[in-house]
Short mmCIF file of C-alpha atoms and ligand atoms in Angstrom, two decimals:
data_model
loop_
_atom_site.label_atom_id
_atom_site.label_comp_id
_atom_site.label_asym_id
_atom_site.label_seq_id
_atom_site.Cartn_x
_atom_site.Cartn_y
_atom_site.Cartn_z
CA UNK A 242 -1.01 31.86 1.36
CA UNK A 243 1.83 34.76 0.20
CA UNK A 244 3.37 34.05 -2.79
CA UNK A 245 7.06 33.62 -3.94
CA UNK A 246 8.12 36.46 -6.47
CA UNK A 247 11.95 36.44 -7.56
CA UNK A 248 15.12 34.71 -7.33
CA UNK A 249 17.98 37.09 -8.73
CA UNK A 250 20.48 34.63 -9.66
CA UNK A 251 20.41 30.83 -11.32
CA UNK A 252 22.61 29.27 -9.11
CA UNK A 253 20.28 26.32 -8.01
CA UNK A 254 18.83 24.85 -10.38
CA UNK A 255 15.53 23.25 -8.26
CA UNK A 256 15.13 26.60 -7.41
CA UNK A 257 15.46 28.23 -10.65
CA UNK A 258 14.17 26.04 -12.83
CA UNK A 259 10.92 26.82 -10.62
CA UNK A 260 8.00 27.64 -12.93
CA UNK A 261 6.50 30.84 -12.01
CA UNK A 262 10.29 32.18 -10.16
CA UNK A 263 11.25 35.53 -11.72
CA UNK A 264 15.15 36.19 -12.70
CA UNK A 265 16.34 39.07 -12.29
CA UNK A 266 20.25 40.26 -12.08
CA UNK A 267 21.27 41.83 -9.19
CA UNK A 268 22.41 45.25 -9.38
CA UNK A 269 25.65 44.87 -6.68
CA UNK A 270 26.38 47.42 -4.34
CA UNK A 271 30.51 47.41 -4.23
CA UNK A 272 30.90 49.30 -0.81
CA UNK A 273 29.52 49.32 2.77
CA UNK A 274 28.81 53.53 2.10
CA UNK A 275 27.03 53.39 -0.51
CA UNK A 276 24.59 50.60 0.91
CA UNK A 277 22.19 52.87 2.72
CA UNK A 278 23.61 52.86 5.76
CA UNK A 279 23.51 55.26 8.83
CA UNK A 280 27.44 56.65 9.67
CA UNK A 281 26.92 55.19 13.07
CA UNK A 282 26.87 51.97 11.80
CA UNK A 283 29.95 52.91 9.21
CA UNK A 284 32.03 53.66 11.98
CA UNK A 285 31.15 50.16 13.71
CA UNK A 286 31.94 48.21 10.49
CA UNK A 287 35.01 50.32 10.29
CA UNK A 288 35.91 49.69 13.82
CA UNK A 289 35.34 46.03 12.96
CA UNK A 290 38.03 45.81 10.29
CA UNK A 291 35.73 45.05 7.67
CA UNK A 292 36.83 46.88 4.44
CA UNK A 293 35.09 45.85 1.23
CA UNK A 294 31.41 43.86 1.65
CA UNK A 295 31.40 40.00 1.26
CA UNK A 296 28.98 38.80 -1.31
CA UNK A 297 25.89 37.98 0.47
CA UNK A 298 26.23 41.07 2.37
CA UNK A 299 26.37 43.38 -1.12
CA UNK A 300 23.46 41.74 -2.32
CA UNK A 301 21.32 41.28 0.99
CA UNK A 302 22.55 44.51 3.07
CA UNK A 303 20.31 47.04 0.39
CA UNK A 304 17.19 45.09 -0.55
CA UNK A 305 16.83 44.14 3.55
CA UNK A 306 16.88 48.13 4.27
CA UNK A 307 13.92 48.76 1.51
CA UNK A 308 12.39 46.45 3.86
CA UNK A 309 11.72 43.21 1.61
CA UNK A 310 11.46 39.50 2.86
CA UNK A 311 14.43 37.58 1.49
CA UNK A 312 15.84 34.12 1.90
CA UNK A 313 19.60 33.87 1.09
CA UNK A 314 21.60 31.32 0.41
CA UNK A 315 24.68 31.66 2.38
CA UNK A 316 27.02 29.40 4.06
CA UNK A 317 28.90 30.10 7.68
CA UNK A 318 32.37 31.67 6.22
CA UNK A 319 30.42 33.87 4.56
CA UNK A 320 29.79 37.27 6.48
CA UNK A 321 25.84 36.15 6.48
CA UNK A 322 25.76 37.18 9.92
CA UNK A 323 26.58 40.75 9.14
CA UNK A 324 24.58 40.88 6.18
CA UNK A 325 21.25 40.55 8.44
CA UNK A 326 22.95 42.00 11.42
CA UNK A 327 23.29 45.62 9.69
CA UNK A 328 19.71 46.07 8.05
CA UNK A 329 18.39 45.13 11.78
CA UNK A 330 20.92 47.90 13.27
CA UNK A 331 19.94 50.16 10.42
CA UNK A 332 16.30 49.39 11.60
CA UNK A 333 16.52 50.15 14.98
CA UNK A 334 18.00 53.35 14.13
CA UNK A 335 15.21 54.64 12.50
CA UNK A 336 11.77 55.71 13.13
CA UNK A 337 10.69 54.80 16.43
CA UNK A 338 7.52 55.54 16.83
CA UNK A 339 5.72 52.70 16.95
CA UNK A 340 7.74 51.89 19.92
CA UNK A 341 7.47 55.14 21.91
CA UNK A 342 4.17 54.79 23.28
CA UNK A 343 4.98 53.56 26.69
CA UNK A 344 8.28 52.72 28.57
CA UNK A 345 7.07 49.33 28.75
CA UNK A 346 7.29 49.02 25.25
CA UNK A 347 10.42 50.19 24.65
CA UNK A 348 12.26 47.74 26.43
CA UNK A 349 10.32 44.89 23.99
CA UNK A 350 12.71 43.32 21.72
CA UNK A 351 12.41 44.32 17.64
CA UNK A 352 14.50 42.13 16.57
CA UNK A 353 14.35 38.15 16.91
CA UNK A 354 17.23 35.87 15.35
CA UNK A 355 16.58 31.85 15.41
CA UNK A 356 19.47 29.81 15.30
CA UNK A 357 19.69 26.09 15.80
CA UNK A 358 22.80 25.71 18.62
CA UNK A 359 23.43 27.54 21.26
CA UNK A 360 26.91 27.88 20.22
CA UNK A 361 25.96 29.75 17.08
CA UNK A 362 23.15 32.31 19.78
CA UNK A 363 26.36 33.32 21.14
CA UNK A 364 28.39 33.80 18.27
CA UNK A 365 25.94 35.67 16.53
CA UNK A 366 25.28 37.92 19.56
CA UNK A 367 28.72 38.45 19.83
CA UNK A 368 28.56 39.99 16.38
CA UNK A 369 25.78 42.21 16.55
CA UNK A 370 26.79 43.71 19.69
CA UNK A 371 30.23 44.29 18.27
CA UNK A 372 28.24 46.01 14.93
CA UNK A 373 26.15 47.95 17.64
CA UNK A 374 28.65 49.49 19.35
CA UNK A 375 28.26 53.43 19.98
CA UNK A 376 23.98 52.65 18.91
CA UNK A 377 22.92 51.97 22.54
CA UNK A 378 21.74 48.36 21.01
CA UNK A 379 21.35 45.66 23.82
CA UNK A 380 21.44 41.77 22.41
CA UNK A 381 20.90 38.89 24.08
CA UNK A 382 21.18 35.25 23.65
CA UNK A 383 19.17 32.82 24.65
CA UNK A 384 19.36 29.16 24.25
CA UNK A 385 17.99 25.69 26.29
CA UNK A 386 20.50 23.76 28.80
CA UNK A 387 21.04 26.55 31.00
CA UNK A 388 19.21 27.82 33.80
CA UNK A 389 16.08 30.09 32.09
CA UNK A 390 16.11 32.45 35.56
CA UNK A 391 18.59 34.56 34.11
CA UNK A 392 17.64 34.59 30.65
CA UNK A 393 13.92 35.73 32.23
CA UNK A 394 15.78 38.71 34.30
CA UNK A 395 18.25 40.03 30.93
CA UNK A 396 14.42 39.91 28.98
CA UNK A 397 12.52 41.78 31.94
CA UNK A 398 15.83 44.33 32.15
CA UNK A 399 14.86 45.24 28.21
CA UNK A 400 16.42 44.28 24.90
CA UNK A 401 16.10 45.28 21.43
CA UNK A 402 17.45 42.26 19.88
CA UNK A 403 16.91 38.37 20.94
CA UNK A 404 19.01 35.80 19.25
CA UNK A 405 17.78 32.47 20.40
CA UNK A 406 16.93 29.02 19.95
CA UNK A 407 13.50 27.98 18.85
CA UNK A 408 13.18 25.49 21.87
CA UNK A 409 14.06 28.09 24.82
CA UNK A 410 12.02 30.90 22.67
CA UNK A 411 8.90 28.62 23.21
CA UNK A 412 9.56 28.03 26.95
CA UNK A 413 10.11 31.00 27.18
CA UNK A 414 7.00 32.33 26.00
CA UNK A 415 4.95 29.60 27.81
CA UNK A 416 5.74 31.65 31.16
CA UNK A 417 4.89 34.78 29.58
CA UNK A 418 8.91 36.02 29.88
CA UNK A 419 9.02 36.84 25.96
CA UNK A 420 7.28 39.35 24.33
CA UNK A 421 6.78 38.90 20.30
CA UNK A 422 3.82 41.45 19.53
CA UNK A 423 6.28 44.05 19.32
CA UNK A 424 8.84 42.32 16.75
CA UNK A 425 9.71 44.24 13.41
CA UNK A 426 12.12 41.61 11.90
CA UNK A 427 12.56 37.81 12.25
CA UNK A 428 15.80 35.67 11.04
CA UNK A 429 16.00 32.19 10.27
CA UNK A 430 19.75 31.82 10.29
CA UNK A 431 20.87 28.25 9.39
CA UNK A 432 17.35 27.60 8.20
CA UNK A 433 18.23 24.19 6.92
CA UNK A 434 20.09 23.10 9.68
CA UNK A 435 17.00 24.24 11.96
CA UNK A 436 14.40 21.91 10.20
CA UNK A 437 17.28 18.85 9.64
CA UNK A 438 17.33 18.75 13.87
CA UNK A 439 13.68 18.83 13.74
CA UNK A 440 13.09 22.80 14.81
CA UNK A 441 10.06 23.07 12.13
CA UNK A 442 7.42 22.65 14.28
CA UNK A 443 8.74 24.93 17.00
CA UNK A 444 9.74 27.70 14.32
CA UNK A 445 5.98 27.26 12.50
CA UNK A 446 4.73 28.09 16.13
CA UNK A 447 6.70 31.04 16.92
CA UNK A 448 6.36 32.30 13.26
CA UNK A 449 2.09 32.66 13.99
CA UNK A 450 2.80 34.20 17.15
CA UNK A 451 5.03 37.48 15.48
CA UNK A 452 3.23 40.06 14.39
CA UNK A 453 2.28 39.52 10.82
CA UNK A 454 3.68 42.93 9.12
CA UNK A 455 6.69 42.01 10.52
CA UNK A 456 9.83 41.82 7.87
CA UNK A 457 11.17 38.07 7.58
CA UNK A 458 14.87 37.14 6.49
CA UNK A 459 15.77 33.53 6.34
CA UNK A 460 19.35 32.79 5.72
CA UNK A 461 20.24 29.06 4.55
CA UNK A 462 23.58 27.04 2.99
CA UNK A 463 20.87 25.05 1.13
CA UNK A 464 17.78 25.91 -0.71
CA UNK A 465 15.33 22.94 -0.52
CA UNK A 466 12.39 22.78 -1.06
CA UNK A 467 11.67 22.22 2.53
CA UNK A 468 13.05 26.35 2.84
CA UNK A 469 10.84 27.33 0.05
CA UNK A 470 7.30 26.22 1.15
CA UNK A 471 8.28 27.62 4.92
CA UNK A 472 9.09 31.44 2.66
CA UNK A 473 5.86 30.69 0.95
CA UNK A 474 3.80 30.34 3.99
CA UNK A 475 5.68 32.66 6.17
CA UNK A 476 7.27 34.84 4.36
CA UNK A 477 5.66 38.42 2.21
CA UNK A 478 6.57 37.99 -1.56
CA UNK A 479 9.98 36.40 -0.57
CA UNK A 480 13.01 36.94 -2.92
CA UNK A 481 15.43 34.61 -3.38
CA UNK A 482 18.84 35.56 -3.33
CA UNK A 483 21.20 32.83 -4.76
CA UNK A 484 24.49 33.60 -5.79
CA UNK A 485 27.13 32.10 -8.42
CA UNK A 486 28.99 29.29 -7.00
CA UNK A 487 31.87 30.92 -7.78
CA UNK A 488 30.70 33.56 -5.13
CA UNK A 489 28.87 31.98 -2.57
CA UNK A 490 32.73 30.60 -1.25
CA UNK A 491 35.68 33.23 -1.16
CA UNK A 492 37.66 30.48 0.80
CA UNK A 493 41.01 28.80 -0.28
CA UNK A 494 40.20 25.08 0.89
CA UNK A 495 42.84 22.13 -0.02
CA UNK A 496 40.30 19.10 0.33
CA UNK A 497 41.99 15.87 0.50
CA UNK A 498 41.04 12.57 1.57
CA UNK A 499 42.66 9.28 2.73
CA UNK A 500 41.36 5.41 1.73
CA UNK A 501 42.13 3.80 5.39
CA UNK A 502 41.24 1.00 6.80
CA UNK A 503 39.13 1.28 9.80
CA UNK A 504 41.57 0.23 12.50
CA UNK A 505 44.80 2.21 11.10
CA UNK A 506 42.75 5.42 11.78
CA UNK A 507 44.18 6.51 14.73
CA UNK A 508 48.08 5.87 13.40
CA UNK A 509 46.41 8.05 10.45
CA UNK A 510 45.45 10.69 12.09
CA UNK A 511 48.85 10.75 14.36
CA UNK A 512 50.98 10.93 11.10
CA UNK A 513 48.88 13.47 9.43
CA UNK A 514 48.99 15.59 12.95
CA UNK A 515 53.02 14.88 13.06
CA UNK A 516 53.17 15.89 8.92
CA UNK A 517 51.42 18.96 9.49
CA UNK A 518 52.02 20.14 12.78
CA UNK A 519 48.81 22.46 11.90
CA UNK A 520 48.77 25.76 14.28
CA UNK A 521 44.78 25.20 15.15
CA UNK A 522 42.75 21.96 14.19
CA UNK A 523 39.10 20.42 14.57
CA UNK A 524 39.24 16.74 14.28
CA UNK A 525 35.25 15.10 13.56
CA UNK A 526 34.17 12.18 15.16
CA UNK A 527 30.43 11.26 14.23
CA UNK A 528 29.67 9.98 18.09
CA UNK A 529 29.78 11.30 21.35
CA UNK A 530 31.60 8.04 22.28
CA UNK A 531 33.97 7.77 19.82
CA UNK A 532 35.05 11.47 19.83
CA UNK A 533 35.53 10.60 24.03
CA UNK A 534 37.44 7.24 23.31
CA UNK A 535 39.76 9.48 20.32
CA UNK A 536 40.18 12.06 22.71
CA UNK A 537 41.34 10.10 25.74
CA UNK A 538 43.82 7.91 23.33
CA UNK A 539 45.44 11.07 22.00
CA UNK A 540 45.48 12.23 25.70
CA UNK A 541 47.14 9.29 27.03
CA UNK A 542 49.63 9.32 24.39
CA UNK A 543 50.35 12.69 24.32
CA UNK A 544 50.40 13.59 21.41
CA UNK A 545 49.70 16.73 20.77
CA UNK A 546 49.73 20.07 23.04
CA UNK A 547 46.61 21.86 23.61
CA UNK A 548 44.18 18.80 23.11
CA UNK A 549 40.55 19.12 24.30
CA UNK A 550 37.15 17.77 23.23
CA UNK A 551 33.94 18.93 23.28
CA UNK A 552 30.39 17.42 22.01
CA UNK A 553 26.91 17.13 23.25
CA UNK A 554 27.16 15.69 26.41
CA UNK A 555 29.14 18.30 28.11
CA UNK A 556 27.36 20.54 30.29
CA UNK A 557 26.78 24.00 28.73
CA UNK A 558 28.96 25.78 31.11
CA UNK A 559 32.15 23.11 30.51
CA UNK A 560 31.17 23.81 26.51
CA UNK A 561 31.63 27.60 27.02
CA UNK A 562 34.96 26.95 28.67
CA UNK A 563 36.43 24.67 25.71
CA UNK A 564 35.04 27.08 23.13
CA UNK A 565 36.54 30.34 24.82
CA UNK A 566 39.94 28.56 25.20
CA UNK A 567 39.97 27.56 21.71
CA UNK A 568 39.06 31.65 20.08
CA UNK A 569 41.78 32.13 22.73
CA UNK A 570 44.00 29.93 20.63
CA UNK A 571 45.22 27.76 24.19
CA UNK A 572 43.57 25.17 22.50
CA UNK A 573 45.29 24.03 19.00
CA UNK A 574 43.33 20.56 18.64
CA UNK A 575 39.72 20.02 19.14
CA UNK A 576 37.96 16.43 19.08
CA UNK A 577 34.70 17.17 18.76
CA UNK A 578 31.19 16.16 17.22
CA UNK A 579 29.19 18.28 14.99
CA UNK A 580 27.73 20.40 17.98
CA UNK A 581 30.69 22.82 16.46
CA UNK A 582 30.47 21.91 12.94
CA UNK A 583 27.98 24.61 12.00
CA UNK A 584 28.20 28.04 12.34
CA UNK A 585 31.28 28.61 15.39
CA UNK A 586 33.36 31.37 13.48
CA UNK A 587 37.05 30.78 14.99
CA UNK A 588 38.78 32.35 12.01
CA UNK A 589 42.50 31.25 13.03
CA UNK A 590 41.62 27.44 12.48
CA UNK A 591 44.16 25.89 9.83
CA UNK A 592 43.19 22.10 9.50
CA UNK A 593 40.13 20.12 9.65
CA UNK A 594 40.44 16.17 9.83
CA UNK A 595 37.18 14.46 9.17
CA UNK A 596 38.02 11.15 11.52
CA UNK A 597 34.56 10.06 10.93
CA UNK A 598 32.83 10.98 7.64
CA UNK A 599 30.26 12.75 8.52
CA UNK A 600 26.82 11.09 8.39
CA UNK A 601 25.08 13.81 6.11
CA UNK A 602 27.14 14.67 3.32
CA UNK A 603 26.03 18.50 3.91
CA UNK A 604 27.68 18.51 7.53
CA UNK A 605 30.75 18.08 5.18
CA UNK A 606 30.46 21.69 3.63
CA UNK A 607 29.43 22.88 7.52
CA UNK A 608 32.60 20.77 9.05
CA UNK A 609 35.04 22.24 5.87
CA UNK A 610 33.69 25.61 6.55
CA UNK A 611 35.63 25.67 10.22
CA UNK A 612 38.55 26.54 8.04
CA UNK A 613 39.53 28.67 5.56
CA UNK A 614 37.49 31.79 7.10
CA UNK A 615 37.59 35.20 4.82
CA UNK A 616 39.90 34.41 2.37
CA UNK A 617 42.70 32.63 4.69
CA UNK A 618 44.17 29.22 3.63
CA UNK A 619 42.91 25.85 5.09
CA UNK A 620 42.86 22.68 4.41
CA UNK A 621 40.82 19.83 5.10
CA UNK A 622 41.47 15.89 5.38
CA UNK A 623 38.89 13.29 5.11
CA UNK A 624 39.44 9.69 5.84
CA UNK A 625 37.38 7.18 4.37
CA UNK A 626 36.93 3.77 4.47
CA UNK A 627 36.91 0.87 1.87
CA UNK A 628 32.58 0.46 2.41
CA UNK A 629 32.58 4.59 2.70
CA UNK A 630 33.19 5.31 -1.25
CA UNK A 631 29.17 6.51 -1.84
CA UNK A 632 30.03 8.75 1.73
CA UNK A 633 32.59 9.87 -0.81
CA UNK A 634 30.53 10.13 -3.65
CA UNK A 635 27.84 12.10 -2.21
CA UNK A 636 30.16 14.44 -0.22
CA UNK A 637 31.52 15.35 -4.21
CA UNK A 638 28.52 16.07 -5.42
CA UNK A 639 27.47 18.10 -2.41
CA UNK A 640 30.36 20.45 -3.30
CA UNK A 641 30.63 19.81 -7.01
CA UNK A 642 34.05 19.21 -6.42
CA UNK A 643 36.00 16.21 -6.24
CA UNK A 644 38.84 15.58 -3.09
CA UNK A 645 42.00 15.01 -4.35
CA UNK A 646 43.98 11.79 -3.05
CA UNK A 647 46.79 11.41 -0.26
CA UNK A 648 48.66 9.18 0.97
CA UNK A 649 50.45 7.97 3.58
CA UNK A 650 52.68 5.16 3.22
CA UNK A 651 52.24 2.19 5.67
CA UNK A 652 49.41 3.53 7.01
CA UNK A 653 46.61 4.46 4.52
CA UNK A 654 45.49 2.54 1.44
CA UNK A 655 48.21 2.45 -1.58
CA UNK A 656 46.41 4.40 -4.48
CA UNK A 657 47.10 1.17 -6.92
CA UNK A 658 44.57 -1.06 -4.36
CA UNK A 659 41.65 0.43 -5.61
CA UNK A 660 40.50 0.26 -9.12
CA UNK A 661 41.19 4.16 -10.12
CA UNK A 662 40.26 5.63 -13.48
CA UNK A 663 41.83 5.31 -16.64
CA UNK A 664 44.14 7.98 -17.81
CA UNK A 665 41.80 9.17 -20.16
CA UNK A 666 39.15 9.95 -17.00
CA UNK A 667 41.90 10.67 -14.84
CA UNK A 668 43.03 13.99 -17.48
CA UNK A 669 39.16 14.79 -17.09
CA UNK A 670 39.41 14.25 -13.57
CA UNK A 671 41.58 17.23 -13.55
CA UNK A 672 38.72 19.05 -16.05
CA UNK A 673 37.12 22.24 -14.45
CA UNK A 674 33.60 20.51 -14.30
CA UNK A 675 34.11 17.17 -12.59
CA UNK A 676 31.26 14.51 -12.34
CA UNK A 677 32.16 12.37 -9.07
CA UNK A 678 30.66 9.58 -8.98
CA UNK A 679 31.91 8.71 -12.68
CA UNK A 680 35.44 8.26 -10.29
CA UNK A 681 34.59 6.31 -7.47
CA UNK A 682 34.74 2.87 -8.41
CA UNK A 683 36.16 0.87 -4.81
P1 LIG B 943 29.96 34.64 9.28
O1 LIG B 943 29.84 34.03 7.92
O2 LIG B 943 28.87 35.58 9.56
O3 LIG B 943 30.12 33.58 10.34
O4 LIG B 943 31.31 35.53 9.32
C1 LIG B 943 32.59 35.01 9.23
C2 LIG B 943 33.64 35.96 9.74
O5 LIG B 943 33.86 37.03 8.83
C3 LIG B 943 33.35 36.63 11.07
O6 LIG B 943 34.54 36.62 11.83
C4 LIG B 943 32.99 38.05 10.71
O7 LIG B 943 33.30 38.91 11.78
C5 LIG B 943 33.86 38.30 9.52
N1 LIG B 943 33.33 39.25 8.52
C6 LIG B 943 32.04 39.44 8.18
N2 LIG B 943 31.93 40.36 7.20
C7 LIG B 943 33.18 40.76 6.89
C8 LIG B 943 33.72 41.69 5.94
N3 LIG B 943 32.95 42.38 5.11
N4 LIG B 943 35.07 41.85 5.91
C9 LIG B 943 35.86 41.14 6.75
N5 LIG B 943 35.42 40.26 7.67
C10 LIG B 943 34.09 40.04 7.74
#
């Protein structure tokens, strides 16, 4: 078994608190120049539009070059994507010799990115290919519930860089169509997310199939301790890069939420949509069903311009089509399921309603995260039922944070029907370090 070695910064405190886990401080590298990287891949970050580093990727970008394994803690919103995208470009610049042997070879991909939606393959492809441009870099993406023919034929025409999903990697392999042997670096991007929709095994089996010197970054919005046994037994001395709180989000999120009964939803969501008359909007519905029913109500009533919907049971191709419309900005409000609450990077979005609370308390930080990209202003309404105050609860401690209260009149729940906190709590309430669940009484 490899051992874990270092986590940089004491962010998490299950992680840090780890017996045996070495702190260090990170030295911080301020600029994309001075990060190691070659001036074809300057000019592509330049051509980009992307000025200064984000966080992750000042603290990733270097150690990744030297070559070290490394699991960061990064949410969507972030830049992650960049900050493994660039060491793997940086990579595939450099010495090729290993992979000059035969032509066969060289069309074998180096590079393989897991991701758990299909949605995010794209995105991330997208992003590399846009960071490879002028480097002769060919990525693909890969990813179930479309036909695997052409997949096979873009793999047999030579890439050097596969983003994919674990599933279709697998199948892929089974018919001998994917070829790992030659692979210099592996990502886990979204690991948590991967082994919450029950990708472990698949990953475990495509992790003993890469070749073992290989270099293994693992990128993750939470650091279980699910994420640290998988570094331990996959990963070469892993370090652990967790930064400050106060760094891991450089968005400007308004979080609100709304008490509501159950039934006055819908008028809710109507009035909040009429208030706001946001420019671009997700609204979450926890089922396929109900995000159909919401949908075909706001339809019928039109509403709103620009509505669409989009969740699991669409096919791929009719998923493509919503998705393209909405980076095209013809659609302004989305009804959807979490099939887009993780990882879709549509940086104009202004307002996310949370219809539904979301089951998992960390799809909160994943559905929030629509909004609010690099820096911009969102906000983000959550309405919440009189049984839903531990939904509440938990979603405040996920983000240490607690939602502040609107209110509609007539249609949500008057603030004086619930039993609120004194005005001694409620002056702590507005304290920097807030302990929820001292404030939810319902
Ligand atoms: P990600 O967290 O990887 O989904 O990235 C979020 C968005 O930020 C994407 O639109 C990226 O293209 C963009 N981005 C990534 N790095 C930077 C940067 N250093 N400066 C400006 N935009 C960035």
């Amino acid at each position: 078994m490899r051992t874990f070695d270092a986590s940089p910064v004491p962010s998490t405190p299950s992680v840090a608190d780890r017996p045996g886990v070495h702190r260090k401080k990170l030295k911080l590298t301020k600029s994309f120049a001075a990060m190691g990287l070659p001036p074809s891949i300057l000019a592509a970050v330049r051509a980009a539009g992307y000025e200064t580093p984000t966080a992750i990727q000042t603290s990733l970008v270097p150690l990744a070059i030297k070559g070290h394994d490394l699991v960061g803690q990064a949410q969507t919103g972030s830049g992650k994507t960049a900050s493994f995208a660039l060491p793997i470009l940086a990579q595939l610049q450099g010495d090729w010799a290993a992979v000059q042997d035969n032509a066969r070879s060289q069309k074998l991909p180096r590079a393989l990115i897991m991701v758990p939606t299909r949605e995010l393959a794209t995105q991330v492809a997208a992003e590399i290919n846009k960071l490879g441009q002028g480097q002769k870099v060919r990525c693909i993406a890969v990813y179930g519930g479309v036909n695997i023919r052409t997949q096979q034929r873009q793999l047999q025409e030579g890439c050097q860089v596969v983003v994919a999903t674990p599933g279709r990697v697998l199948d892929l392999h089974s018919r001998d169509s994917i070829d790992l042997s030659r692979l210099e670096v592996v990502v886990l991007d979204e690991a948590d997310r991967m082994l919450d929709i029950g990708f472990r095994p698949a990953i475990e089996r495509i992790l003993r199939k890469c070749p073992p010197e290989r270099q293994t970054l693992m990128l993750s919005a939470t650091v279980p301790e699910e994420i640290l046994r998988l570094a331990q037994l996959y990963m070469r001395q892993p370090k652990l890069i967790c930064l400050p709180k106060s760094e891991q989000d450089n968005r400007t999120i308004d979080q609100y939420y709304f008490s509501v009964e159950g039934e006055n939803k819908y008028d809710l969501l109507v009035a909040v949509l009429e208030r706001e008359q946001p420019p671009q909007s997700i609204v979450f519905c926890r089922t396929k069903l109900g995000t159909e029913r919401l949908f075909r109500r706001l339809e019928k009533a039109r509403v709103y311009d620009g509505l669409a919907t989009l969740h699991g049971d669409m096919s791929q191709a009719a998923r493509e089509r919503v998705m393209q419309r909405f980076r095209a900005g013809e659609i302004r409000l989305l009804i959807a399921t979490d099939v887009v609450g993780r990882g879709i990077d549509v940086s104009t979005v202004s307002h996310i309603i949370n219809f539904d609370v979301p089951s998992l308390a960390e799809d909160y930080v994943h559905r929030v995260g629509r909004t609010g990209r690099m820096g911009r202003e969102g906000v983000a309404y959550t309405f919440v039922s009189r049984d839903q105050g531990s939904d509440l609860t938990a979603i405040e401690y996920q983000i240490n944070q607690l939602l502040k209260r609107d209110h509609i009149p007539g249609i949500s729940i008057e603030p004086h029907e619930r039993t609120i906190e004194s005005e001694a709590e409620a002056a702590e309430n507005e304290a920097a370090t807030p302990t929820p669940s001292r404030y939810r009484r319902w």
